[in-house]
Amino acid sequence: MDEQSARKLIVEIGKLMYDKGYVTSSDGNISFRLEENVILATPTQVSKGRMSEDMMSLTDLDGNPLNDRRVSSEIKMHLLIYKMRPDINAVCHAHTPHGTAFAAAGLSIDAPILSEVILTLGCVPLTAYGTPSTSELTDSLKPYVEHHNALLLENHGVVAYGKDLWQAFDRLETLEHTAKIAILAKILGGANDLPKDAIEKLINIREKAGYLTEAARCQACGYLEHTDVRCSLDAESVNNGNSNGAKISFTREELIDLLNQAVSLQN
Ligand SMILES: [Zn+2]
């Protein structure tokens, strides 16, 4: 996407976020990776409902300014995600009321209650509180960025990201919609969880359809532990002359078992 189209789309998504009540005042921020090391982002202290295309800031991946528009102080969170996830080109951060209610209550969005959410988003974990705009916040996100596409920021808000601006916004919207349904179901006496075999079928479908990759099997997600779905880690085989550099893979349990055996052999 060219720069002018990206500026236009950030203004449009900013309006949507404001109109849907995902942000108030100058909350939230949106960014887009224009080139490998050039990020277009919303400026500091501007309502996302009243932006114009000429307001946007440009920075490099280390946050150094590339134009004279001061970028949001929360850009560090966006830059961490771009650095850790080459497949991600857009990030939306907001204080959506229902998602943020989970984050304020110290809860993840990880109950297996909605088939569509297992298919398209997966689990949304709670990341530990860190002061906004500091490395405290980015440090607490690090363990989760690789396998998740949306995160809850404890006592703060939510962040969602995707391959383009619409996918990032759609994931934000799915997160907020799920949080709202979970709260309403709780008022009605509590949601019923999907059974194990239904979850496994949905995970197979989402991988075949390409909604989520196998990386999502490694999400921090309570219900995955009750299924037979495993996070398999690719391990480069030892190049001992016989392997020809072929890749082998282990399940997490097999790898832990092998490491334990190696440790006990050393002792
Ligand atoms: Zn925020």
Short mmCIF file of C-alpha atoms and ligand atoms in Angstrom, two decimals:
data_model
loop_
_atom_site.label_atom_id
_atom_site.label_comp_id
_atom_site.label_asym_id
_atom_site.label_seq_id
_atom_site.Cartn_x
_atom_site.Cartn_y
_atom_site.Cartn_z
CA MET A 1 0.00 0.00 0.00
CA ASP A 2 1.35 3.45 -0.89
CA GLU A 3 1.84 6.17 1.74
CA GLN A 4 -1.13 8.31 0.71
CA SER A 5 -3.57 5.37 0.82
CA ALA A 6 -2.18 4.34 4.23
CA ARG A 7 -2.66 7.88 5.61
CA LYS A 8 -6.26 7.87 4.35
CA LEU A 9 -6.99 4.46 5.86
CA ILE A 10 -5.48 5.39 9.26
CA VAL A 11 -7.83 8.43 9.37
CA GLU A 12 -10.79 6.16 8.48
CA ILE A 13 -9.91 3.53 11.10
CA GLY A 14 -9.28 6.27 13.69
CA LYS A 15 -12.85 7.54 13.10
CA LEU A 16 -14.23 4.00 13.41
CA MET A 17 -12.36 3.44 16.68
CA TYR A 18 -13.69 6.74 18.06
CA ASP A 19 -17.27 6.24 16.82
CA LYS A 20 -17.39 2.72 18.28
CA GLY A 21 -16.21 4.06 21.67
CA TYR A 22 -12.91 2.15 21.54
CA VAL A 23 -11.06 5.38 22.45
CA THR A 24 -11.93 8.74 24.00
CA SER A 25 -10.06 12.03 24.11
CA SER A 26 -6.57 11.43 22.66
CA ASP A 27 -6.40 7.74 23.68
CA GLY A 28 -5.08 5.01 21.44
CA ASN A 29 -2.83 4.88 18.41
CA ILE A 30 -2.58 3.25 14.99
CA SER A 31 0.49 2.52 12.90
CA PHE A 32 1.44 0.97 9.57
CA ARG A 33 4.74 -0.42 8.27
CA LEU A 34 5.32 1.45 4.99
CA GLU A 35 8.75 -0.07 4.36
CA GLU A 36 10.86 -2.50 6.34
CA ASN A 37 12.31 0.35 8.46
CA VAL A 38 9.69 3.11 7.99
CA ILE A 39 6.62 3.32 10.22
CA LEU A 40 3.68 5.65 9.64
CA ALA A 41 1.88 6.36 12.94
CA THR A 42 -0.75 8.55 14.54
CA PRO A 43 0.64 11.68 16.26
CA THR A 44 0.61 12.39 19.99
CA GLN A 45 -2.34 14.10 21.74
CA VAL A 46 -4.84 14.03 18.90
CA SER A 47 -8.36 12.56 19.02
CA LYS A 48 -8.51 9.54 16.73
CA GLY A 49 -11.95 10.78 15.66
CA ARG A 50 -10.60 14.10 14.35
CA MET A 51 -7.41 13.30 12.45
CA SER A 52 -6.40 14.44 8.99
CA GLU A 53 -4.05 12.72 6.56
CA ASP A 54 -1.29 15.35 6.91
CA MET A 55 -0.97 14.83 10.70
CA MET A 56 0.81 11.46 10.63
CA SER A 57 4.29 10.89 12.05
CA LEU A 58 7.03 8.90 10.37
CA THR A 59 9.71 7.07 12.36
CA ASP A 60 12.23 4.33 11.81
CA LEU A 61 12.03 1.00 13.69
CA ASP A 62 14.05 2.48 16.57
CA GLY A 63 11.62 5.36 16.97
CA ASN A 64 13.87 8.02 15.41
CA PRO A 65 11.68 10.70 13.80
CA LEU A 66 11.66 10.92 10.00
CA ASN A 67 9.40 14.00 9.85
CA ASP A 68 8.44 16.91 12.15
CA ARG A 69 5.20 15.39 13.53
CA ARG A 70 5.68 14.16 17.11
CA VAL A 71 4.70 10.51 17.37
CA SER A 72 2.59 8.95 20.14
CA SER A 73 4.60 8.02 23.24
CA GLU A 74 3.18 4.48 22.93
CA ILE A 75 5.02 3.89 19.65
CA LYS A 76 7.52 1.65 21.54
CA MET A 77 4.85 -1.03 21.86
CA HIS A 78 4.21 -0.90 18.08
CA LEU A 79 7.93 -1.04 17.28
CA LEU A 80 8.42 -4.10 19.49
CA ILE A 81 5.66 -5.91 17.59
CA TYR A 82 7.14 -4.97 14.17
CA LYS A 83 10.60 -6.12 15.26
CA MET A 84 9.37 -9.45 16.62
CA ARG A 85 6.86 -10.19 13.84
CA PRO A 86 8.04 -9.65 10.25
CA ASP A 87 4.57 -10.82 9.10
CA ILE A 88 2.87 -7.88 10.84
CA ASN A 89 2.39 -4.54 9.06
CA ALA A 90 -0.25 -2.78 11.16
CA VAL A 91 -0.99 -2.23 14.87
CA CYS A 92 -4.07 -0.77 16.62
CA HIS A 93 -3.97 0.15 20.31
CA ALA A 94 -7.15 1.23 22.12
CA HIS A 95 -8.91 1.31 25.48
CA THR A 96 -12.01 -0.60 24.39
CA PRO A 97 -14.42 -0.73 27.37
CA HIS A 98 -15.15 -4.48 27.52
CA GLY A 99 -11.65 -5.66 26.62
CA THR A 100 -10.15 -3.17 29.06
CA ALA A 101 -12.62 -4.35 31.74
CA PHE A 102 -11.02 -7.82 31.44
CA ALA A 103 -7.57 -6.19 31.67
CA ALA A 104 -8.59 -4.18 34.73
CA ALA A 105 -10.10 -7.26 36.40
CA GLY A 106 -6.89 -9.21 35.80
CA LEU A 107 -8.50 -11.69 33.38
CA SER A 108 -7.47 -13.08 29.99
CA ILE A 109 -9.99 -13.61 27.17
CA ASP A 110 -9.40 -17.32 26.87
CA ALA A 111 -12.59 -19.25 27.48
CA PRO A 112 -13.58 -21.57 24.58
CA ILE A 113 -17.09 -20.17 24.24
CA LEU A 114 -17.26 -18.83 20.65
CA SER A 115 -16.37 -20.95 17.62
CA GLU A 116 -15.58 -17.95 15.37
CA VAL A 117 -13.09 -16.57 17.87
CA ILE A 118 -11.19 -19.87 18.10
CA LEU A 119 -11.10 -19.83 14.28
CA THR A 120 -9.93 -16.29 13.67
CA LEU A 121 -8.29 -14.82 16.76
CA GLY A 122 -7.37 -17.52 19.25
CA CYS A 123 -6.69 -16.60 22.87
CA VAL A 124 -5.99 -13.08 24.10
CA PRO A 125 -3.67 -13.26 27.13
CA LEU A 126 -3.29 -10.72 29.92
CA THR A 127 0.17 -9.14 30.01
CA ALA A 128 1.53 -7.78 33.29
CA TYR A 129 1.14 -4.09 34.03
CA GLY A 130 3.87 -1.78 32.80
CA THR A 131 3.93 2.01 32.83
CA PRO A 132 2.70 3.19 29.41
CA SER A 133 5.42 4.46 27.03
CA THR A 134 8.24 2.79 29.05
CA SER A 135 10.26 -0.40 28.57
CA GLU A 136 8.30 -1.88 31.53
CA LEU A 137 5.35 -2.21 29.17
CA THR A 138 7.29 -3.61 26.20
CA ASP A 139 9.15 -6.10 28.45
CA SER A 140 5.87 -7.54 29.69
CA LEU A 141 4.57 -7.96 26.11
CA LYS A 142 7.66 -9.77 24.79
CA PRO A 143 6.77 -13.34 25.86
CA TYR A 144 3.39 -13.13 24.09
CA VAL A 145 3.94 -11.21 20.84
CA GLU A 146 5.20 -14.15 18.77
CA HIS A 147 2.21 -16.48 19.10
CA HIS A 148 -0.69 -14.08 19.68
CA ASN A 149 -2.38 -11.49 17.46
CA ALA A 150 -3.99 -9.46 20.23
CA LEU A 151 -3.04 -8.78 23.86
CA LEU A 152 -4.64 -7.32 26.98
CA LEU A 153 -2.53 -4.74 28.81
CA GLU A 154 -3.21 -5.00 32.53
CA ASN A 155 -4.95 -1.91 33.98
CA HIS A 156 -4.51 -0.11 30.67
CA GLY A 157 -6.10 -1.36 27.43
CA VAL A 158 -5.72 -3.65 24.43
CA VAL A 159 -3.55 -4.01 21.35
CA ALA A 160 -4.23 -5.98 18.14
CA TYR A 161 -2.09 -6.41 15.04
CA GLY A 162 -2.27 -7.91 11.57
CA LYS A 163 -0.79 -8.21 8.11
CA ASP A 164 -2.58 -5.00 7.08
CA LEU A 165 -4.61 -2.18 8.68
CA TRP A 166 -7.99 -3.82 8.21
CA GLN A 167 -6.84 -7.11 9.72
CA ALA A 168 -5.44 -5.26 12.76
CA PHE A 169 -8.74 -3.37 13.18
CA ASP A 170 -10.83 -6.52 12.62
CA ARG A 171 -8.88 -8.33 15.34
CA LEU A 172 -9.42 -5.38 17.70
CA GLU A 173 -13.13 -5.49 16.92
CA THR A 174 -13.34 -9.29 17.43
CA LEU A 175 -11.52 -8.95 20.76
CA GLU A 176 -13.95 -6.26 21.97
CA HIS A 177 -17.04 -8.11 20.72
CA THR A 178 -15.88 -11.33 22.44
CA ALA A 179 -15.23 -9.52 25.72
CA LYS A 180 -18.71 -7.97 25.57
CA ILE A 181 -20.41 -11.34 24.89
CA ALA A 182 -18.43 -13.01 27.69
CA ILE A 183 -19.55 -10.33 30.17
CA LEU A 184 -23.20 -10.59 29.04
CA ALA A 185 -23.12 -14.40 29.24
CA LYS A 186 -21.74 -14.13 32.77
CA ILE A 187 -24.72 -11.94 33.73
CA LEU A 188 -27.04 -14.64 32.32
CA GLY A 189 -25.49 -17.28 34.54
CA GLY A 190 -22.25 -18.09 32.71
CA ALA A 191 -21.26 -19.28 29.22
CA ASN A 192 -20.91 -22.98 28.39
CA ASP A 193 -17.46 -24.03 27.16
CA LEU A 194 -17.13 -25.89 23.86
CA PRO A 195 -16.05 -29.52 24.39
CA LYS A 196 -12.50 -30.69 23.65
CA ASP A 197 -13.29 -32.40 20.34
CA ALA A 198 -15.11 -29.32 19.02
CA ILE A 199 -12.07 -27.16 19.86
CA GLU A 200 -9.74 -29.60 18.08
CA LYS A 201 -11.94 -29.55 14.95
CA LEU A 202 -11.91 -25.74 14.91
CA ILE A 203 -8.12 -25.67 15.24
CA ASN A 204 -7.79 -28.04 12.26
CA ILE A 205 -10.15 -25.89 10.19
CA ARG A 206 -8.38 -22.61 11.02
CA GLU A 207 -5.01 -24.06 9.97
CA LYS A 208 -6.35 -25.58 6.73
CA ALA A 209 -8.15 -22.34 5.84
CA GLY A 210 -5.11 -20.24 6.74
CA TYR A 211 -6.95 -18.10 9.33
CA LEU A 212 -4.20 -18.84 11.86
CA THR A 213 -0.94 -20.76 11.53
CA GLU A 214 0.37 -23.60 13.69
CA ALA A 215 2.15 -20.91 15.76
CA ALA A 216 -1.23 -20.29 17.41
CA ARG A 217 -1.00 -23.80 18.94
CA CYS A 218 1.73 -22.32 21.14
CA GLN A 219 -0.51 -19.59 22.57
CA ALA A 220 -0.74 -19.05 26.31
CA CYS A 221 -4.26 -20.39 26.43
CA GLY A 222 -5.91 -22.39 29.18
CA TYR A 223 -8.22 -24.47 26.98
CA LEU A 224 -5.42 -25.70 24.67
CA GLU A 225 -3.99 -27.62 27.61
CA HIS A 226 -7.18 -29.68 27.81
CA THR A 227 -6.95 -30.77 24.16
CA ASP A 228 -4.58 -33.08 22.26
CA VAL A 229 -3.35 -30.09 20.22
CA ARG A 230 0.38 -29.69 20.73
CA CYS A 231 2.82 -26.86 20.13
CA SER A 232 5.62 -28.46 18.11
CA LEU A 233 8.96 -26.72 18.06
CA ASP A 234 11.11 -27.13 15.00
CA ALA A 235 14.60 -28.20 16.03
CA GLU A 236 17.56 -28.19 13.66
CA SER A 237 19.07 -31.63 13.82
CA VAL A 238 22.69 -31.86 14.75
CA ASN A 239 24.75 -31.78 11.58
CA ASN A 240 26.66 -35.00 12.15
CA GLY A 241 27.19 -35.86 8.50
CA ASN A 242 24.22 -38.21 8.30
CA SER A 243 21.43 -35.72 8.65
CA ASN A 244 22.28 -33.53 5.64
CA GLY A 245 20.80 -30.63 7.59
CA ALA A 246 17.30 -32.18 7.54
CA LYS A 247 14.79 -30.72 9.98
CA ILE A 248 13.18 -32.82 12.66
CA SER A 249 10.45 -31.75 15.01
CA PHE A 250 9.48 -32.57 18.58
CA THR A 251 6.42 -31.85 20.63
CA ARG A 252 7.06 -29.59 23.62
CA GLU A 253 6.81 -32.63 25.96
CA GLU A 254 9.28 -34.69 23.88
CA LEU A 255 11.76 -31.82 23.82
CA ILE A 256 11.55 -31.31 27.60
CA ASP A 257 11.98 -35.07 28.07
CA LEU A 258 15.09 -35.12 25.85
CA LEU A 259 16.60 -32.13 27.66
CA ASN A 260 15.97 -33.82 31.02
CA GLN A 261 17.67 -37.00 29.78
CA ALA A 262 20.66 -34.95 28.54
CA VAL A 263 20.95 -33.22 31.92
CA SER A 264 20.79 -36.51 33.86
CA LEU A 265 23.48 -38.03 31.58
CA GLN A 266 25.79 -35.12 32.47
CA ASN A 267 25.28 -35.57 36.22
ZN ZN B 1 -3.01 3.35 25.92
#
